[in-house]
Coordinates of C-alpha atoms and ligand atoms in Angstrom, one line a residue:
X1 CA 21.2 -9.2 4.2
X2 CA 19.4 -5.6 5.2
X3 CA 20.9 -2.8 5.8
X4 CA 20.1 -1.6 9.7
X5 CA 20.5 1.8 11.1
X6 CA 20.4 1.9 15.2
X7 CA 19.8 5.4 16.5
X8 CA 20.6 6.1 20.3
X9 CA 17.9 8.3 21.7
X10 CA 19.4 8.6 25.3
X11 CA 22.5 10.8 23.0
X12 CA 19.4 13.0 22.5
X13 CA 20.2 16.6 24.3
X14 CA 17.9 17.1 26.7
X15 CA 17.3 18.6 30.2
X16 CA 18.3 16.2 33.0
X17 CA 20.3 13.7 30.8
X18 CA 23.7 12.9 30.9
X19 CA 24.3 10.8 28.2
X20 CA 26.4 7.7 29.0
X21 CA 27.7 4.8 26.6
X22 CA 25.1 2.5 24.9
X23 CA 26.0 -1.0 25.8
X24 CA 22.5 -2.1 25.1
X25 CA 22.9 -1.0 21.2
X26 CA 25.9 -2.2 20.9
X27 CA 24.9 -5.7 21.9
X28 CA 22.2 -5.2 19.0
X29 CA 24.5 -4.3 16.5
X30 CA 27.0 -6.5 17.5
X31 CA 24.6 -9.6 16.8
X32 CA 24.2 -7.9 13.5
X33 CA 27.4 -7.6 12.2
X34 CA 28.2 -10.6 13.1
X35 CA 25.2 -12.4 10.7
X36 CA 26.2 -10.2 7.7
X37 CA 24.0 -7.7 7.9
X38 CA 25.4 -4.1 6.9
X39 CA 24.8 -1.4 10.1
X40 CA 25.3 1.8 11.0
X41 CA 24.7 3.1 14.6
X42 CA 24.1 7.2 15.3
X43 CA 24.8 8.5 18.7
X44 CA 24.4 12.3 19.0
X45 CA 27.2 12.4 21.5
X46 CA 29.5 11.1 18.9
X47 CA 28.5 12.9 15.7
X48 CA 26.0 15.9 16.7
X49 CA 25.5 17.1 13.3
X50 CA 23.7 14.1 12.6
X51 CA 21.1 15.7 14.7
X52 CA 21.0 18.4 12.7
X53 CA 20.9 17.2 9.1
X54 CA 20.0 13.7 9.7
X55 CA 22.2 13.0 6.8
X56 CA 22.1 9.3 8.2
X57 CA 18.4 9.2 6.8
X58 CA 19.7 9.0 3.7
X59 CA 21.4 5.4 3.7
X60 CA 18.7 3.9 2.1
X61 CA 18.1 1.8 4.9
X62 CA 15.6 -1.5 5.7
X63 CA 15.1 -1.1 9.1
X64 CA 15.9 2.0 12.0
X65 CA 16.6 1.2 15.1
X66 CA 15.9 3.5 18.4
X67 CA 16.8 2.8 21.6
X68 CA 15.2 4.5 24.6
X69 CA 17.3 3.7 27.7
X70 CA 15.7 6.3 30.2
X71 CA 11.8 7.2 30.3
X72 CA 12.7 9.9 33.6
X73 CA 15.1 12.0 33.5
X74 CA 18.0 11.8 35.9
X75 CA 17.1 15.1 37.9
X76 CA 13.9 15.0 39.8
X77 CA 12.9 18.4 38.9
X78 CA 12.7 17.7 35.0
X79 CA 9.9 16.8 33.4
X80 CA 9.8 13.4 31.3
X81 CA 12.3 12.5 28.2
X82 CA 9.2 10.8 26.3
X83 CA 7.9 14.0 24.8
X84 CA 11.5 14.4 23.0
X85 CA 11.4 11.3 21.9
X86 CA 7.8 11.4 20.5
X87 CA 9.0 15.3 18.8
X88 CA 12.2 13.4 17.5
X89 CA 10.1 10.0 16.1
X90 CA 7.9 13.0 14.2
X91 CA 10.6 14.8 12.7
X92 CA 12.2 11.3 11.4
X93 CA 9.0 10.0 9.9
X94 CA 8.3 13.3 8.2
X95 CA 11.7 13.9 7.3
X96 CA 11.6 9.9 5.1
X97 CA 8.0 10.8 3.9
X98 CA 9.7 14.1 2.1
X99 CA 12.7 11.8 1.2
X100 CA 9.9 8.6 -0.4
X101 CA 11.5 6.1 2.1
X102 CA 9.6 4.2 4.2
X103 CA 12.0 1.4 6.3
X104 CA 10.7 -0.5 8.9
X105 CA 10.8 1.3 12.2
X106 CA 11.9 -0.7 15.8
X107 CA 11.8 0.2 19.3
X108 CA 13.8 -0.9 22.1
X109 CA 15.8 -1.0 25.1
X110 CA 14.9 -0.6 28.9
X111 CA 13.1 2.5 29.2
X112 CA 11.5 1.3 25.8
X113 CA 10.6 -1.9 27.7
X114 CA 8.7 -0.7 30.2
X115 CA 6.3 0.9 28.3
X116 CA 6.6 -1.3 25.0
X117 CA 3.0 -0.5 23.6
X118 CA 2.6 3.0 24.1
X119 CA 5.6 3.9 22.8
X120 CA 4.9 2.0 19.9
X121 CA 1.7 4.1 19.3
X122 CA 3.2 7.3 20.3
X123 CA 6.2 7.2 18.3
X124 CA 4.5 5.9 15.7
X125 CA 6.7 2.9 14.9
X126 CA 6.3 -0.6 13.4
X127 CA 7.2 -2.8 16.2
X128 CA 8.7 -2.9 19.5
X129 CA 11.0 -5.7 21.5
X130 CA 10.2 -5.6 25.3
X131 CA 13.8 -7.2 27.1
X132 CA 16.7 -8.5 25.2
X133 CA 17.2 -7.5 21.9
X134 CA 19.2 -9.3 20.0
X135 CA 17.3 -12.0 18.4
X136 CA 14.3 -10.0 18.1
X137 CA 16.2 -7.3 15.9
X138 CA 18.1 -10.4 13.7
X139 CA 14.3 -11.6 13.3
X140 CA 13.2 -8.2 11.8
X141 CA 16.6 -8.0 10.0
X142 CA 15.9 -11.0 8.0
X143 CA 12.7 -10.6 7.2
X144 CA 11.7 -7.0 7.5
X145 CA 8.9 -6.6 5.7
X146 CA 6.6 -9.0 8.0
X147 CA 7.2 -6.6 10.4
X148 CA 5.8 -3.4 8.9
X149 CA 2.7 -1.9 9.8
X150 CA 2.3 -4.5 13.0
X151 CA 2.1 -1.5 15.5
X152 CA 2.7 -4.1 18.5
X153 CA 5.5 -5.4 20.8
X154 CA 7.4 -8.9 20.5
X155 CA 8.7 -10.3 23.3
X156 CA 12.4 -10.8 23.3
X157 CA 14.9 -14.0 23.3
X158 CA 17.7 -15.6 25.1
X159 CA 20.9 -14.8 22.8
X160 CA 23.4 -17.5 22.9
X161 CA 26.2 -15.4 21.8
X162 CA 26.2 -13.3 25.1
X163 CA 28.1 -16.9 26.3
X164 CA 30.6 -17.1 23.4
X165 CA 30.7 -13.6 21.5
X166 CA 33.6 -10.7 22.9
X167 CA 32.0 -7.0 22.6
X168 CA 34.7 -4.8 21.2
X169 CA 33.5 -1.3 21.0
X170 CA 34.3 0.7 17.9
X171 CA 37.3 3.6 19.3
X172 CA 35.5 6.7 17.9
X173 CA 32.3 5.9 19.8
X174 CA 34.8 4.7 22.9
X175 CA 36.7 8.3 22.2
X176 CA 33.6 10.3 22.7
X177 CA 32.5 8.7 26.1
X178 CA 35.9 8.9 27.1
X179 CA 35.9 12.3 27.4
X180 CA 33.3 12.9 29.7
X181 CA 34.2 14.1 33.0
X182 CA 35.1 10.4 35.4
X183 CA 33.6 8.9 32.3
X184 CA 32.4 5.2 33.5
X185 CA 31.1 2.1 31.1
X186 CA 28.8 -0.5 32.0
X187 CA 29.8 -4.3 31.6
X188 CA 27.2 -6.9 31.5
X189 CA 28.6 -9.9 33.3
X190 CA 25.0 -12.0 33.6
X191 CA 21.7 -12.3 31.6
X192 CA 19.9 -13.3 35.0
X193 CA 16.5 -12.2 36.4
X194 CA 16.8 -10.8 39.8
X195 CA 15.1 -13.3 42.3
X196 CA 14.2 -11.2 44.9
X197 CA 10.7 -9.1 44.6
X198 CA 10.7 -5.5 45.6
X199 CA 7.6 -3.6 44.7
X200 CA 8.8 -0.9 42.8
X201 CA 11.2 -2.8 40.8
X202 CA 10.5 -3.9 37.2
X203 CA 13.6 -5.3 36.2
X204 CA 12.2 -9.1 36.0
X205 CA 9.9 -8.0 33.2
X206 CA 12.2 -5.4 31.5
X207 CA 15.4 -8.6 31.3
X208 CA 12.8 -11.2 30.2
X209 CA 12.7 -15.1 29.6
X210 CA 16.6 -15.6 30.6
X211 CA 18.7 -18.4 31.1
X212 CA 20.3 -17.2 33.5
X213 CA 23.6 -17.0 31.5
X214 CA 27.0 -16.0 32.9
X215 CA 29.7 -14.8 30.5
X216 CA 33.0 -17.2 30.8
X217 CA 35.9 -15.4 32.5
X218 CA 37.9 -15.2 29.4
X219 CA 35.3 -13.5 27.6
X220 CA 34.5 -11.3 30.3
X221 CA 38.8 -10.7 30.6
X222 CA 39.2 -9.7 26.9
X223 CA 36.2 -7.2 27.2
X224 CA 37.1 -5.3 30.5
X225 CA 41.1 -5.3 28.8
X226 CA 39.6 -2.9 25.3
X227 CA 37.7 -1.6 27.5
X228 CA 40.5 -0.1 29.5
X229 CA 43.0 0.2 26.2
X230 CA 40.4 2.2 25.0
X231 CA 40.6 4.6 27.8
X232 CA 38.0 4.3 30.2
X233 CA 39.1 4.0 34.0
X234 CA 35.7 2.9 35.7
X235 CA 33.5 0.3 35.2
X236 CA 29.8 -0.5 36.4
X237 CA 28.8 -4.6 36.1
X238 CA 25.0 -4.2 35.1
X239 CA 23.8 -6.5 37.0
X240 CA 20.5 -6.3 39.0
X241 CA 22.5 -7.8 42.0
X242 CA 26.1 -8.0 41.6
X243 CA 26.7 -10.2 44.5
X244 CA 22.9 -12.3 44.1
X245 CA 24.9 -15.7 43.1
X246 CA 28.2 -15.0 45.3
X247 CA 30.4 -17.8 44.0
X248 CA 30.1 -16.3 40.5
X249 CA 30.8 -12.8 42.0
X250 CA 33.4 -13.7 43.8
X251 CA 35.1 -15.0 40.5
X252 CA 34.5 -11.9 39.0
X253 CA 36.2 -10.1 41.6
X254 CA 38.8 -12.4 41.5
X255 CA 39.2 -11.7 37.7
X256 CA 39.7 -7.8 38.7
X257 CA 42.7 -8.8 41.1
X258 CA 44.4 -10.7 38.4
X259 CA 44.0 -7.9 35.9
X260 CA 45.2 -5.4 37.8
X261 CA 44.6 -3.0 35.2
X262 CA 46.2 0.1 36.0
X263 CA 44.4 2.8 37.7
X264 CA 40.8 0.6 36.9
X265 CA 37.8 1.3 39.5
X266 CA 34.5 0.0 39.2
X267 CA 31.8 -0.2 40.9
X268 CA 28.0 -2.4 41.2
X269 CA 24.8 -2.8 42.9
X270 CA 25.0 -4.9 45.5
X271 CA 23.0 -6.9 48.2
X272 CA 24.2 -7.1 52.2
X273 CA 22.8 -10.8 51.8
X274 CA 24.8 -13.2 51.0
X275 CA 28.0 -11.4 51.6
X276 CA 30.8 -13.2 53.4
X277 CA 33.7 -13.1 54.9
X278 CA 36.4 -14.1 52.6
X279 CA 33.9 -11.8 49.8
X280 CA 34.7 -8.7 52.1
X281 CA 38.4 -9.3 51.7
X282 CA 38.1 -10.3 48.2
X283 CA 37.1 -6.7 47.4
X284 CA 39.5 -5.1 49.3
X285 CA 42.3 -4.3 47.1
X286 CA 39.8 -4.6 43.9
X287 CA 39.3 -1.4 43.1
X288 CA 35.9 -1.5 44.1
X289 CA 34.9 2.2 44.2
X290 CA 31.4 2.1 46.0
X291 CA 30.0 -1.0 47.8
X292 CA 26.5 0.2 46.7
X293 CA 23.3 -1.3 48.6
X294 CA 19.5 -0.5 48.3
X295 CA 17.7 -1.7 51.8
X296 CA 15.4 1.5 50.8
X297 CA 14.5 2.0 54.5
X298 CA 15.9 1.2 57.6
X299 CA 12.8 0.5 59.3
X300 CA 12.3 -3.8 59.5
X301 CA 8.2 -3.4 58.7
X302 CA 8.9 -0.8 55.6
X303 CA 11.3 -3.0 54.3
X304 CA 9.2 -6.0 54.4
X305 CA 6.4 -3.7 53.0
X306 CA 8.8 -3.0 50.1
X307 CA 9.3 -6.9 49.3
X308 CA 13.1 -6.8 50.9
X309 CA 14.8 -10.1 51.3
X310 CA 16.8 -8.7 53.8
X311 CA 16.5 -6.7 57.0
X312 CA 18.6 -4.6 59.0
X313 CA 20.1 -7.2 61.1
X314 CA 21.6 -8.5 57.4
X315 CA 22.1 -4.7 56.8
X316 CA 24.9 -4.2 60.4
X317 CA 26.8 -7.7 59.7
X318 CA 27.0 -6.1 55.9
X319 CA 28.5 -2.8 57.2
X320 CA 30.8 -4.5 60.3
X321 CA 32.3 -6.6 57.2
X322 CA 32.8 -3.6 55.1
X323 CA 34.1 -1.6 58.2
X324 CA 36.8 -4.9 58.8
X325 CA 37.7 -4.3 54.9
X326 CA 38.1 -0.8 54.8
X327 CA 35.1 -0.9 52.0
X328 CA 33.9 2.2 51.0
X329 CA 30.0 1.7 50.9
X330 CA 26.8 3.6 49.9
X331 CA 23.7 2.8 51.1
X332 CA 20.5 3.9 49.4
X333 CA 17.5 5.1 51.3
X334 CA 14.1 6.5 49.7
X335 CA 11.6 7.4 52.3
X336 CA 8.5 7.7 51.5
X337 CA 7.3 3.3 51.0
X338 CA 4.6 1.7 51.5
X339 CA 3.8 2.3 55.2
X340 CA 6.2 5.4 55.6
X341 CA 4.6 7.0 58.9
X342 CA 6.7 9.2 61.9
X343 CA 7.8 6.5 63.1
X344 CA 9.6 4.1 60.6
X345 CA 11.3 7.3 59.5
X346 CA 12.1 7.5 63.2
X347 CA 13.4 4.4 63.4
X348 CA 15.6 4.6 59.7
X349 CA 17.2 7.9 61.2
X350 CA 18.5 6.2 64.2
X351 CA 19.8 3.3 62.8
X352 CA 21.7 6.0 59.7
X353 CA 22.7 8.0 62.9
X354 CA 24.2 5.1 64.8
X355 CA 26.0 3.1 62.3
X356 CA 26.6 5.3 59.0
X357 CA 29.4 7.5 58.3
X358 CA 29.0 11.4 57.1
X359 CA 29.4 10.4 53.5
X360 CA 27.8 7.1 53.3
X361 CA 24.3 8.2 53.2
X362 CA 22.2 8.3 49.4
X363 CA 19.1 10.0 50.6
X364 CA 15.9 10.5 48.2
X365 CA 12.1 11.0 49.1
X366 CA 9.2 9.0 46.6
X367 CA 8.9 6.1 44.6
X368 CA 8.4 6.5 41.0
X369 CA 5.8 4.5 40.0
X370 CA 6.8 2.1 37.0
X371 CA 4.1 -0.7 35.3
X372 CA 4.7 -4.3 35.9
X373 CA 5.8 -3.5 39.8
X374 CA 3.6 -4.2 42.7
X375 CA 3.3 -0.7 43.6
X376 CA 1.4 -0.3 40.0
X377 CA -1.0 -3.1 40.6
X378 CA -1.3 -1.5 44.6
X379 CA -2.2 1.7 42.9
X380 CA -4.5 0.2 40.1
X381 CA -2.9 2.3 37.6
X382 CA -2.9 2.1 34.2
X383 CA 0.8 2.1 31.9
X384 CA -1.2 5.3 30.2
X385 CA -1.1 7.0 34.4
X386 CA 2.4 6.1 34.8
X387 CA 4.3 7.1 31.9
X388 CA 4.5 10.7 33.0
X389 CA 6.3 10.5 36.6
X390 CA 3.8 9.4 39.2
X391 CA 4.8 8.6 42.7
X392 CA 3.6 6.5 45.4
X393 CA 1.0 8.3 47.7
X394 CA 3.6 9.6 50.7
X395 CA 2.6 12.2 53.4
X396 CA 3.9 15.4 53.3
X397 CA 5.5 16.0 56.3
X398 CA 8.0 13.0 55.6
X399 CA 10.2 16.1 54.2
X400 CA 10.4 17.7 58.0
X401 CA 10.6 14.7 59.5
X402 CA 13.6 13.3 57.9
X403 CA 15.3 17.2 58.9
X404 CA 14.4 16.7 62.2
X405 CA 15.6 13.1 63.0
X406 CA 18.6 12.8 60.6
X407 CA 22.0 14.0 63.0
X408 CA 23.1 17.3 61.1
X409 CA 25.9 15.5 59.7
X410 CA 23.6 13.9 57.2
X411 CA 21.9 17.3 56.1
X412 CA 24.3 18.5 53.5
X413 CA 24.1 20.3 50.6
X414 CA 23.6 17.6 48.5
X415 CA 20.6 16.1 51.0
X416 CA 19.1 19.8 51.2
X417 CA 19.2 19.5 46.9
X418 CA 17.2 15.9 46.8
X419 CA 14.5 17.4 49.5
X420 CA 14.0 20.1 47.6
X421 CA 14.1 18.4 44.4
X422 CA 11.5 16.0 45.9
X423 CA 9.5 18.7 47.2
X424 CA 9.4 20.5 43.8
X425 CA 8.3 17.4 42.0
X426 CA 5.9 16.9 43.9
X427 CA 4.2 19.7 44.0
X428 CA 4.2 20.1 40.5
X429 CA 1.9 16.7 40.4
X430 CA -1.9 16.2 40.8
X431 CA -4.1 13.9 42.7
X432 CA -4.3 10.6 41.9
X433 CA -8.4 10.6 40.1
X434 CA -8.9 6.9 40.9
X435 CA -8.9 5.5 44.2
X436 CA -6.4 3.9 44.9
X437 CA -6.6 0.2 46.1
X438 CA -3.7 1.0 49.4
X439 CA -5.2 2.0 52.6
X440 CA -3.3 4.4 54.0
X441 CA -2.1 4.5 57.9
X442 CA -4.6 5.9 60.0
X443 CA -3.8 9.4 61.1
X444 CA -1.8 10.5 58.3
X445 CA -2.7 12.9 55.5
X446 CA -1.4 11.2 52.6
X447 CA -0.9 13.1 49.2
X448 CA -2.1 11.2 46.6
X449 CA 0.9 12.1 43.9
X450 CA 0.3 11.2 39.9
X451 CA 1.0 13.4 36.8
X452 CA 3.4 15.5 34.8
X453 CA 6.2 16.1 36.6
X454 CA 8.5 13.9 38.7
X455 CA 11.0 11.9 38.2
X456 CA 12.5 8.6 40.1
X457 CA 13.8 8.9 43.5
X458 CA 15.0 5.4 43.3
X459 CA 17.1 3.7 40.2
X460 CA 17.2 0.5 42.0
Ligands
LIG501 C1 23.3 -0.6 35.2 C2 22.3 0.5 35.3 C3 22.7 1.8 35.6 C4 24.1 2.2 35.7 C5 24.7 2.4 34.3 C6 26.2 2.3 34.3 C7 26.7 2.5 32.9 N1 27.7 3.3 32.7 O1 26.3 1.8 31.9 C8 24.0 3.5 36.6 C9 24.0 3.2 38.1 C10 25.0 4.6 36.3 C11 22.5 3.9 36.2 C12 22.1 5.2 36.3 C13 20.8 5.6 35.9 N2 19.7 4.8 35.7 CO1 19.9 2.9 35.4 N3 19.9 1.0 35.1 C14 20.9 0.2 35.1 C15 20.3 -1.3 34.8 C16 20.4 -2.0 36.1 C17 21.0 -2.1 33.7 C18 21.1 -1.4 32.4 C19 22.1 -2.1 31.5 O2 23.1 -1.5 31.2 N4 21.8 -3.3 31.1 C20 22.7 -4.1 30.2 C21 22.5 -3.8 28.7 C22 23.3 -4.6 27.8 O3 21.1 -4.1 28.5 P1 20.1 -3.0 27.8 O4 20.6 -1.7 27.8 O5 18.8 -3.3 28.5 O6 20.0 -3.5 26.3 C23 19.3 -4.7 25.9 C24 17.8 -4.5 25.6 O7 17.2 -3.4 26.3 C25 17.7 -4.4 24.1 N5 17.9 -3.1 23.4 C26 18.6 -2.0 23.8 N6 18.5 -1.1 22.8 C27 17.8 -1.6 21.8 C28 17.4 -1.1 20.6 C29 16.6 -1.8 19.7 C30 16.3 -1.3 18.4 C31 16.2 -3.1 20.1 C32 15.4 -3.9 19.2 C33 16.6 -3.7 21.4 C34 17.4 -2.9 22.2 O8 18.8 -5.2 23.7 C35 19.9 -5.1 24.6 C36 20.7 -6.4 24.6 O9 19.9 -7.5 25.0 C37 18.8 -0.9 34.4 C38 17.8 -1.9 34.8 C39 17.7 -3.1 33.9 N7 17.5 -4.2 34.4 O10 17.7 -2.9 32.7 C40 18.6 0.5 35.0 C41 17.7 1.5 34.3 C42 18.0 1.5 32.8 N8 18.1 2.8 34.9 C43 17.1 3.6 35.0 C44 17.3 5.0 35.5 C45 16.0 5.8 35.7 C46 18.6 5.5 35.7 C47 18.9 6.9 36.1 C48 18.1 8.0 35.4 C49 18.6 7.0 37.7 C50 18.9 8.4 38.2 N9 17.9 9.2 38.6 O11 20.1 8.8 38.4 C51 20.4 7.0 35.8 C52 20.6 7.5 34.4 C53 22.0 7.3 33.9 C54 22.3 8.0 32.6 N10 23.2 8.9 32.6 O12 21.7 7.7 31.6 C55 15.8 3.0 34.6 C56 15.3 3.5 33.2 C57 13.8 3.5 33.1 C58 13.2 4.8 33.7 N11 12.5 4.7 34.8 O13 13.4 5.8 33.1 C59 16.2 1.5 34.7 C60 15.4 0.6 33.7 C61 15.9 1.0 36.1 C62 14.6 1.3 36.6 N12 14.4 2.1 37.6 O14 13.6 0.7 36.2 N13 21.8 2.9 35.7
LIG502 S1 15.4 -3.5 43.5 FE1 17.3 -4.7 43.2 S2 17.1 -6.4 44.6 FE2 15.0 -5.6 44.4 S3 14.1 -6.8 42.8 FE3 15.0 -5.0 41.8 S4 17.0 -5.7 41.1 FE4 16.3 -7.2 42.7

């Protein structure tokens, strides 16, 4: 038995975070618990004097835990999260130096996954677990002392108990998320790797070897019932793609219906292929709050540059079945792809114009950059290059371009804040040093964006 501390770094206060519940350390510690072994998990949001005084340090522990859920920070503008985390990993290890403890120190979590090495050397910790965690952390638990000193990353496993264990959340960690303004939870409903291939998308390497399980209905029932005893009022299913395996989906849905928890909204990523009929009715009535889909662009040759499976033919049947349903849709767009020129932005205006409503538009300009993603290996860049924001080389003018063609029903206050947060990122970055391997369109001046700075126009 050890004695495990998990720490959640995304409850760190810092500028352009919004902290919201930690699923992903709560699977970790619910594996624990459940082999014996004694934990504790610290969440700023929860208990902020442990920030101060990290009193916690004191518990005499084997191993500590941190997670790091976000690398970027959510609003453009900001700089990175990593150099809090590095200035909080500092003040921890000095902190059990002056205290004579020295416990075996673990990284993970999804932002931790991306950049598993690094942040292994720059935080300064034992190990790190790139994907799921569960038994990666019960391998450390049980025999932490093999682990000390490795300063590498292990690759984690397929967790049977996602298929047979219930998550039920501790109520004063639930309390403090509950009372965050529209406070939402995620749900995981499927450990399954995404099977379509967009470029800028690492979440195939950040969930790992997977099974491709799907959590029974009753399971899934009992956790979205605490979850709404407990207080909370939305949900968001984690998947990659909500509807990827539609039968499954549409069971989940169904499960929603029968519920019929009261006042219970929630809400997923979704794809406008496959999505039938009788799915379009199924959600109506769900209390699905946003149909969200990610074509990116609506420009046929941009979206096949971006890896799409889809293209906007798939993109009108999605929104005439959402119109039939009375769905309320959003439909993410980030200009600026591989092989943005005047005229796919051209053509993605008209088609917004013609067939979106005012408030069904999520605009952004640039790509963050993330290892693992075909944009990376386009770019030839290095994890080291990427971990401070870096976008995708876009020209300029995209920003005036998109004012001029977008009807002036799109260019809102909120679509005047992206630009402009797009615009200041990017100035704030440098030019890319190395080459990079893309050839540019002819005719355009591309800026060649990599640095500080930044953030992710795209979180899909
Ligand atoms: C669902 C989701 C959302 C939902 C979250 C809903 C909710 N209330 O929970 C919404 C849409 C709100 C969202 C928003 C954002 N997201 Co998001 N999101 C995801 C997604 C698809 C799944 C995350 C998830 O919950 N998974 C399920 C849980 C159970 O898994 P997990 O957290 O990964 O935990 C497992 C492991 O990581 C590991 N683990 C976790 N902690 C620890 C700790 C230790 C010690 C160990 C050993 C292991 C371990 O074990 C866990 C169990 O197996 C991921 C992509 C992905 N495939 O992971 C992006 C992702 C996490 N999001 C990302 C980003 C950037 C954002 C935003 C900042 C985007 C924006 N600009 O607005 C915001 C930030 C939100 C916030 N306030 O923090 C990035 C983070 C990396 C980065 N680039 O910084 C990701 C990776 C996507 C990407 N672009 O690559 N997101
Ligand atoms: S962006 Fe969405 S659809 Fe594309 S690979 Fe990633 S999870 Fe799959």
């Amino acid at each position: 038995m050890s004695r495990v501390v998990l720490v959640n770094l995304a409850s760190l206060p810092m500028p352009g975070n919004q902290p919201i519940f930690p699923i992903g350390l709560r699977c970790v510690q619910d594996a624990l618990d459940r082999a014996g072994h004694v934990t504790r998990l610290v969440d700023f949001v929860e208990s902020p004097a442990s920030l101060d005084d990290l009193e916690w340090l004191d518990g005499r522990w084997d191993v500590i835990g941190f997670t790091i859920r976000n690398i970027d920070p959510i609003d453009i503008t900001c700089n990175t999260h990593v150099d809090e985390y590095i200035a909080f990993a500092d003040r921890v290890r000095t902190e059990l130096d002056r205290r004579g403890l020295d416990p075996v120190l673990v990284g993970g979590g999804p932002g931790f996954s991306l950049f598993g090495s690094l942040l292994v050397d720059r935080l300064g910790l034992d190990v790190g677990v790139i994907g799921p965690g569960e038994q990666a952390i019960l391998d450390v638990a049980n025999d932490p002392l093999s682990f000390k000193g490795r300063g590498s990353t292990v690759q984690g496993r397929r967790h049977c108990g996602f298929l047979t264990d219930t998550l039920r959340h501790p109520s004063s960690l639930m309390a403090a998320y509950t009372n965050a303004h529209r406070a939402m939870i995620g749900v995981e409903t499927r450990r399954k790797t995404c099977y379509q291939t967009c470029g800028y998308c690492p979440y195939a390497y950040i969930d790992g070897e997977n099974a491709g399980d799907l959590k029974p209905m009753e399971i899934l029932a009992e956790e979205i019932v605490g979850i709404h005893r407990q207080g909370f009022r939305r949900i968001f299913f984690t998947d990659g793609i909500f509807n990827s395996e539609l039968r499954y989906a549409k069971e989940v849905v169904g499960l929603v219906r029968e519920l019929a928890l009261d006042g219970l909204s929630w809400s997923a990523y979704f794809t406008p292929k496959p999505f039938d009929d009788e799915f379009g009715e199924m959600l109506q009535g769900s209390g699905v709050e946003a149909v969200v889909v990610s074509p990116d662009s609506l420009d046929d040759r941009v979206m096949r540059n971006l890896g799409k499976s889809f293209d906007t033919r798939h993109v009108l049947r999605f929104l005439e079945r959402s119109r039939k349903n009375d769905l309320p849709v959003r439909v993410n767009v980030v200009f600026g792809g591989p092989g943005e020129t005047r005229e796919s932005i051209r053509n993605s205006a008209e088609f917004i114009n013609e067939n979106l409503r005012d408030d069904e538009l999520v605009m952004h300009v640039g790509y963050r950059v993330l290892p693992a993603t075909a944009l990376a290996r386009d770019l030839g860049m290095t994890d080291d290059q990427l971990l401070y924001p870096a976008f995708y080389p876009f020209d300029f003018d995209v920003f005036n371009w998109v004012i001029q063609d977008l009807d002036s029903r799109f260019v809102t206050p909120q679509l005047m804040m992206n630009l402009m947060a797009g615009r200041a990122a990017a100035r704030k970055m440098a030019r890319v040093l190395s080459a990079p391997a893309v050839t540019p369109p002819t005719g355009t001046t591309f800026l060649a964006l990599a640095g500080q700075g930044g953030g992710n126009g795209c979180d899909h």
